[in-house]
mmCIF file of C-alpha atoms in Angstrom:
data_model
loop_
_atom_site.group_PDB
_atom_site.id
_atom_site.type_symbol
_atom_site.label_atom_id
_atom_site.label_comp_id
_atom_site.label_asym_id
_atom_site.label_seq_id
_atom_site.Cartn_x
_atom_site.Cartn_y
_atom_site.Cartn_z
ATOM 1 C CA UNK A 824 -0.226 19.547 -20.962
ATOM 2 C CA UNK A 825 1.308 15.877 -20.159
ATOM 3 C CA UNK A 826 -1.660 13.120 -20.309
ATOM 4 C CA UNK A 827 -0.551 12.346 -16.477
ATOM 5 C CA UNK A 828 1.429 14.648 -14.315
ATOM 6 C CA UNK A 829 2.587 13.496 -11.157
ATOM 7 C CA UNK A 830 4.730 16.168 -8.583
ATOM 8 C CA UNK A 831 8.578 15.110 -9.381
ATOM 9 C CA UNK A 832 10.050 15.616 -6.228
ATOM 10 C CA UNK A 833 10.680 13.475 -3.185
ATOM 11 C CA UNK A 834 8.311 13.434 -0.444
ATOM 12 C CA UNK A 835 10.089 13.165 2.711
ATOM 13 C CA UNK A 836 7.518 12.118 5.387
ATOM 14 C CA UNK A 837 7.954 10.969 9.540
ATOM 15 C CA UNK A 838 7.194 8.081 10.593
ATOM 16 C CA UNK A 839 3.497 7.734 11.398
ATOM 17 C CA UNK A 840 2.353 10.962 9.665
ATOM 18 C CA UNK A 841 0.338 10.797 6.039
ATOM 19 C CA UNK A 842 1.433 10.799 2.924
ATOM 20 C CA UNK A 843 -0.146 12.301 0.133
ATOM 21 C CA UNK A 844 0.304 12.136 -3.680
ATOM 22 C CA UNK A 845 -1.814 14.063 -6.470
ATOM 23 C CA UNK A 846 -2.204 13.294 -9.744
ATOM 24 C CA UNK A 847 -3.377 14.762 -12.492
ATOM 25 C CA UNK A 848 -4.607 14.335 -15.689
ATOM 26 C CA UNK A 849 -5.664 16.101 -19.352
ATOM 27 C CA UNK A 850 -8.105 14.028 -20.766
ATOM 28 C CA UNK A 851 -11.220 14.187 -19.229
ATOM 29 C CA UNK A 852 -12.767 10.705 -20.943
ATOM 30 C CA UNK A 853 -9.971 8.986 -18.657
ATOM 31 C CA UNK A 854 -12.171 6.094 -16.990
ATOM 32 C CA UNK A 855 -10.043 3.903 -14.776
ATOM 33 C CA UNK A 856 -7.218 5.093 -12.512
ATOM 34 C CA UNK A 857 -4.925 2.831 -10.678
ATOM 35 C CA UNK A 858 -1.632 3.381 -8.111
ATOM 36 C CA UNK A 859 1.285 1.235 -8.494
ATOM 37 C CA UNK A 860 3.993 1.414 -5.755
ATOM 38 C CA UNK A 861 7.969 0.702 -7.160
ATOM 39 C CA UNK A 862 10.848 -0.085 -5.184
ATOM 40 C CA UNK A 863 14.011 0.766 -6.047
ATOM 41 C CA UNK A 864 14.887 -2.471 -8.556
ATOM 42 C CA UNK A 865 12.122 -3.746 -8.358
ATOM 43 C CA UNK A 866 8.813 -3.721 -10.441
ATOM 44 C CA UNK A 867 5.658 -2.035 -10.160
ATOM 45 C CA UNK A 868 2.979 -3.891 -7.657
ATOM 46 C CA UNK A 869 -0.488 -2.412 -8.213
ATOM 47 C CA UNK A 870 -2.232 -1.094 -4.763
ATOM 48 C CA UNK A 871 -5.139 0.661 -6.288
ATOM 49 C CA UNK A 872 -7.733 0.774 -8.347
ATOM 50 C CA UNK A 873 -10.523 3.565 -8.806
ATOM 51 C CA UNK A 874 -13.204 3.944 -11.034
ATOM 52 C CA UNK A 875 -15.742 6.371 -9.742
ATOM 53 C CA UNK A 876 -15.389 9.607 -8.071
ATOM 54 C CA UNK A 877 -15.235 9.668 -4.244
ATOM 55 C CA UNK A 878 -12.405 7.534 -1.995
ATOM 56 C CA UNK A 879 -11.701 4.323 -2.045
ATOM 57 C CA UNK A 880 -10.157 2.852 1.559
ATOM 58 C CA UNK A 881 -7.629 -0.410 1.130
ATOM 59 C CA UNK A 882 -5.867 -0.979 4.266
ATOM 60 C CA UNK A 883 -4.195 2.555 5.158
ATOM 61 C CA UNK A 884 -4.543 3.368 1.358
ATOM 62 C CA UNK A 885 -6.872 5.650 0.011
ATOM 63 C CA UNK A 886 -7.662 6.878 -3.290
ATOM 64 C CA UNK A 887 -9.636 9.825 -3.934
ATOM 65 C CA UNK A 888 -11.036 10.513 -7.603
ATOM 66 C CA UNK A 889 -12.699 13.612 -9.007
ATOM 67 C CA UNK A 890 -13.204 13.812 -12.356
ATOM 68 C CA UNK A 891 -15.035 16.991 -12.749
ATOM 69 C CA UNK A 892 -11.615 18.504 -11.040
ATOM 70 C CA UNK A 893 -9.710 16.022 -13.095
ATOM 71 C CA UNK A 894 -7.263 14.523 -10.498
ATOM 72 C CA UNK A 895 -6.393 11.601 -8.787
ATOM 73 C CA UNK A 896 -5.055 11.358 -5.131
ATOM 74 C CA UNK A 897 -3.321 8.228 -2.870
ATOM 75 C CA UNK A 898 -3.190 8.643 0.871
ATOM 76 C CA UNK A 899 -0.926 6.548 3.102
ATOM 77 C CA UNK A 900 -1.723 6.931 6.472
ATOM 78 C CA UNK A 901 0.536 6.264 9.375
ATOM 79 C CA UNK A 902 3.146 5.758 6.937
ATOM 80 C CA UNK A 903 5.923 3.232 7.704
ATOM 81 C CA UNK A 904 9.347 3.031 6.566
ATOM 82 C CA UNK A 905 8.101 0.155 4.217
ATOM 83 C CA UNK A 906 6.359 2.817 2.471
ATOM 84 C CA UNK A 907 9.754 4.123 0.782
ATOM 85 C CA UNK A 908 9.543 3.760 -2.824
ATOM 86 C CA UNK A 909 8.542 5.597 -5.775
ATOM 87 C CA UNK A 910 4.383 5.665 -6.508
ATOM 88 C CA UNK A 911 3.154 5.492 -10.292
ATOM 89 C CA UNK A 912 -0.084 7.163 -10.907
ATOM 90 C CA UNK A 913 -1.845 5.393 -14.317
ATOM 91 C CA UNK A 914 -4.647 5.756 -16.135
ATOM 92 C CA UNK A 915 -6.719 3.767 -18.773
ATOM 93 C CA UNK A 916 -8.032 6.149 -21.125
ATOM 94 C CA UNK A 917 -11.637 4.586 -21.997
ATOM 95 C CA UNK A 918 -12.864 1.278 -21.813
ATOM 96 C CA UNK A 919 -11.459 -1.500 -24.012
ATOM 97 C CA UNK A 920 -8.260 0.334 -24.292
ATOM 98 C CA UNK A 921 -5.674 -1.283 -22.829
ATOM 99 C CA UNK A 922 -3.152 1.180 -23.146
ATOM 100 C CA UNK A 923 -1.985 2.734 -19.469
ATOM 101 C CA UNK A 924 -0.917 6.308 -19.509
ATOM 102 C CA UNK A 925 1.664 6.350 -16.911
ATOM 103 C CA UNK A 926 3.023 9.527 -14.769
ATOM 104 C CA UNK A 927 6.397 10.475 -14.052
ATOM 105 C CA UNK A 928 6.492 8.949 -10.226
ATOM 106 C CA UNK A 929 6.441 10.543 -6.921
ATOM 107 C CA UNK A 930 9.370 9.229 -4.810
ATOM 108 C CA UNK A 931 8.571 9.100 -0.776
ATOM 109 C CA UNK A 932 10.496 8.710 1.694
ATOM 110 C CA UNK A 933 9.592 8.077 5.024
ATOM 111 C CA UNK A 934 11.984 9.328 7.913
ATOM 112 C CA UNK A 935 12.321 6.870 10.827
ATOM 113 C CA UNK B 177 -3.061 -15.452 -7.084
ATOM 114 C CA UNK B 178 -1.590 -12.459 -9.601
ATOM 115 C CA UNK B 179 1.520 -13.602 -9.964
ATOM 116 C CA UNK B 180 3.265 -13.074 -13.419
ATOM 117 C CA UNK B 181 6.597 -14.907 -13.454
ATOM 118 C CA UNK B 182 9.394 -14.150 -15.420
ATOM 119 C CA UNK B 183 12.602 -15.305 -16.419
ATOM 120 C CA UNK B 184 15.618 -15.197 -16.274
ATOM 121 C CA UNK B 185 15.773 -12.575 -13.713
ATOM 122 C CA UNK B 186 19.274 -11.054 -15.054
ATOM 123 C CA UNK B 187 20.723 -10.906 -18.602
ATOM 124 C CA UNK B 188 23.698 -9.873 -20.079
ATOM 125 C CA UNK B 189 24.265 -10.258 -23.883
ATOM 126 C CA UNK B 190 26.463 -8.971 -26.358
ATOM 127 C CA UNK B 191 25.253 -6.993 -29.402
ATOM 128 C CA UNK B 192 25.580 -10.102 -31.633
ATOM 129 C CA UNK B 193 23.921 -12.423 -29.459
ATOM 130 C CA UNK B 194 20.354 -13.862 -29.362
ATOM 131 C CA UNK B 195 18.441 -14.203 -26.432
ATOM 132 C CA UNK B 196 14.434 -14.537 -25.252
ATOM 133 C CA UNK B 197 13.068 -13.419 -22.581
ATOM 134 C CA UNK B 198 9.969 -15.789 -21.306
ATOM 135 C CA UNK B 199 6.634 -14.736 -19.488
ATOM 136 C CA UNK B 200 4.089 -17.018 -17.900
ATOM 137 C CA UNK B 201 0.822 -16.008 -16.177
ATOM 138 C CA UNK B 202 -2.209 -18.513 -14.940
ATOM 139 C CA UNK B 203 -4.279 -16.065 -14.148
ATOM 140 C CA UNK B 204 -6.763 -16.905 -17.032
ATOM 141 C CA UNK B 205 -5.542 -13.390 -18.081
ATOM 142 C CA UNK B 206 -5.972 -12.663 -22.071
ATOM 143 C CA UNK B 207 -4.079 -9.728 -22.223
ATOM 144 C CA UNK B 208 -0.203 -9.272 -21.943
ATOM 145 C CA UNK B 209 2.234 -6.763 -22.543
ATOM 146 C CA UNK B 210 6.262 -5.931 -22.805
ATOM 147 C CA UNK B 211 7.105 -3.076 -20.967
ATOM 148 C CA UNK B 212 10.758 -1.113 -21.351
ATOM 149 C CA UNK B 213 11.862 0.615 -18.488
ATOM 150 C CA UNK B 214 15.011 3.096 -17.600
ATOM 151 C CA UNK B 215 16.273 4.306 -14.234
ATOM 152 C CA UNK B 216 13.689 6.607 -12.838
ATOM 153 C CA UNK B 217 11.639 6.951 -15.788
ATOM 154 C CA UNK B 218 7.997 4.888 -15.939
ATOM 155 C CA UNK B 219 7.417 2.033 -17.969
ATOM 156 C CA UNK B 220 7.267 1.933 -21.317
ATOM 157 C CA UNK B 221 5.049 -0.313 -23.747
ATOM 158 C CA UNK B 222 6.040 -2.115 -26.322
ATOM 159 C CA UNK B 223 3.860 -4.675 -27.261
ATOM 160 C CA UNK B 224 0.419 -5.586 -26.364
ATOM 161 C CA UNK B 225 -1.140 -9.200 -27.201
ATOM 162 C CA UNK B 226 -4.505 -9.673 -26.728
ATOM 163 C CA UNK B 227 -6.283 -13.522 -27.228
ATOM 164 C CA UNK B 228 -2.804 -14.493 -28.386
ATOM 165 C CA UNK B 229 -2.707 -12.119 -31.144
ATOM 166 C CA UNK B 230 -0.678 -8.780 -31.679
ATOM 167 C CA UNK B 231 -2.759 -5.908 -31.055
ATOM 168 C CA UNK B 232 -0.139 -3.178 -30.408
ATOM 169 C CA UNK B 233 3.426 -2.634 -31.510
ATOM 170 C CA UNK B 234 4.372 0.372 -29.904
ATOM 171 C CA UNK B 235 6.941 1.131 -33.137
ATOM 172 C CA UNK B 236 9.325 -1.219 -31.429
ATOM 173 C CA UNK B 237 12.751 -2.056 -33.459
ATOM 174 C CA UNK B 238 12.515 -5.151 -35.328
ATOM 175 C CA UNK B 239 15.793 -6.342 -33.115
ATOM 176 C CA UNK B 240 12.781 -7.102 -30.566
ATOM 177 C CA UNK B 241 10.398 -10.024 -31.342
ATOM 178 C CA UNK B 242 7.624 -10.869 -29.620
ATOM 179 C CA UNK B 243 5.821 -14.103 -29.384
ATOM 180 C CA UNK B 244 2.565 -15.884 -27.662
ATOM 181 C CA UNK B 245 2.285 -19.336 -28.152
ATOM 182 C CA UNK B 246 -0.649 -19.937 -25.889
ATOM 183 C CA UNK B 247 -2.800 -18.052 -23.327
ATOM 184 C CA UNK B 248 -0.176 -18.461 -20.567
ATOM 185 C CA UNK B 249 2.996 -17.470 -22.471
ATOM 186 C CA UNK B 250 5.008 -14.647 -23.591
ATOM 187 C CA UNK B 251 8.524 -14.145 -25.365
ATOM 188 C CA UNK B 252 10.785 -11.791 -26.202
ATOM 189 C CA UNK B 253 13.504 -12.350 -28.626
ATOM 190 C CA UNK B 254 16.551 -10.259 -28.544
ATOM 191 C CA UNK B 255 18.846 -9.676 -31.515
ATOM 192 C CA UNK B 256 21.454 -7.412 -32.379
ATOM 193 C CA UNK B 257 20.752 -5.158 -29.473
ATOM 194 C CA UNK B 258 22.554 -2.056 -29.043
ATOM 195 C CA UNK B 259 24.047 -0.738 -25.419
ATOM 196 C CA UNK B 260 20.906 1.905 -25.087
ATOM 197 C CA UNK B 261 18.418 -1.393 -24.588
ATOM 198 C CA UNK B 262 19.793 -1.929 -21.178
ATOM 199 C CA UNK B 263 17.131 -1.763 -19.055
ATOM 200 C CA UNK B 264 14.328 -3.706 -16.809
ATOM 201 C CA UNK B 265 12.227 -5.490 -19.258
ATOM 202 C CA UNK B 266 8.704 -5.868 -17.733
ATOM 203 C CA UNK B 267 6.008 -8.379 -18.456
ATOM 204 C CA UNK B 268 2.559 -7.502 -17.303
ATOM 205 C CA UNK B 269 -0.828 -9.351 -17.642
ATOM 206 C CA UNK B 270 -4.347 -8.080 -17.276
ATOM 207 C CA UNK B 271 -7.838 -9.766 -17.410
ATOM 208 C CA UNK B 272 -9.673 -8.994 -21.124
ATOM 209 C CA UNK B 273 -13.276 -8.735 -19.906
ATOM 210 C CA UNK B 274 -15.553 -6.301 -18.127
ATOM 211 C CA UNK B 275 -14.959 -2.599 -17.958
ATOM 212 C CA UNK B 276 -11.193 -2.166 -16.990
ATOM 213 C CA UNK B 277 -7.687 -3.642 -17.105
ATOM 214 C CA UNK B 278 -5.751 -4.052 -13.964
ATOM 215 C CA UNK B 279 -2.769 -4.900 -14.763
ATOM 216 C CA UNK B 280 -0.039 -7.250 -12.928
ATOM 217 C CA UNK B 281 3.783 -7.210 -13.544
ATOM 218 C CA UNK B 282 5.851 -9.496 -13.449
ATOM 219 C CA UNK B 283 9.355 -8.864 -11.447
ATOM 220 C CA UNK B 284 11.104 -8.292 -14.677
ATOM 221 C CA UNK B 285 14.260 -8.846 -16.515
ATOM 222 C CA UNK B 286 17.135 -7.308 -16.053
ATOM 223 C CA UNK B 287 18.792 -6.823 -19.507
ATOM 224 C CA UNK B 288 22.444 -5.546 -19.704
ATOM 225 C CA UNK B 289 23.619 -5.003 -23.653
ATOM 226 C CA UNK B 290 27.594 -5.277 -23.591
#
């Protein structure tokens, strides 16, 4: 099993509905999860951060965490065209390492 | 302010050539890293200083050199590179204190090996 699996294909979304990514991830003494969002050329800009389990509102991102269940989730509500790019789910496997395990990417696209 | 600068922004370079790629943070960060990254494929590390010293080579070719002169700066020197090290070369910097490590990037280089 991959340290951090992410779906691989594109989620195509409307404008104005949610998006939703899972992530998931093998070892279970993973402590700190983040989100990064990617444009095309362009580098990764972090958007979350989670630590414990339960959700974690920014704006219309949220990040839902459960370890026991050993996945990580980012919602985008009323997505926006602006939300088109590719979203990098990370983890930091135990404190003092600073070593991010990175997954695949989700792409999303969000329809007009 | 978590801005990680980087320059230049575009490269190209022959496979004799040498070249550096330069990082700067003022973030009071103590960690940064060189990240590799292809076309659709997430970043890769490469090197990891932490207080200004090495702390992880990722088994990186010796053409790559890596070097932190202070607390702000990073470089990359390039030599000999072969056409496969095209890619986006990413700086990233992270705080070194308290339980976790967000870390920023920088808007990276892009490195074209002719």
């Amino acid at each position: 099993q991959k340290e951090v699996e992410q779906n691989s294909g594109p989620l195509s979304v409307p404008e104005g509905a949610i998006a939703s990514l899972n992530c998931t991830y093998s070892d279970r003494g993973s402590q700190s999860f983040f989100w990064y969002r990617q444009y095309s050329g362009k580098s990764p800009e972090l958007i979350m951060s989670i630590y414990s389990n339960g959700d974690k509102e920014d704006g219309r991102f949220t990040a839902q965490l459960n370890k026991a269940s050993q996945y990580v989730s980012l919602l985008i509500r009323d997505s926006q065209p602006s939300d088109s790019a590719t979203y990098l789910c990370a983890l930091q496997r135990y404190y003092g390492n600073n070593r991010l395990a990175f997954g695949k990417g989700n792409q999303v696209v969000v329809i007009p | 302010d978590t801005e990680v600068t980087q320059t230049p922004k575009h490269l190209v370079m022959g496979m004799t050539n040498k070249k550096s790629l330069k990082c700067e943070q003022h973030m009071g960060h103590r960690a940064m890293y060189w990240y590799k990254q292809k076309a659709k494929k997430p970043p890769e590390l490469m090197f990891v200083y932490s207080y200004e010293k090495l702390s992880i080579n990722e088994s990186v070719p010796s053409r790559f050199s890596p070097e932190c002169p202070n607390s702000s700066l990073l470089n990359l020197h390039l030599h000999a590179l072969q056409p496969e090290d095209s890619a986006l070369y990413l700086c990233a910097s992270s705080p070194f204190s308290g339980a976790s490590y967000e870390q920023y990037f920088g808007p990276g280089t892009r490195l074209t090996v002719t």
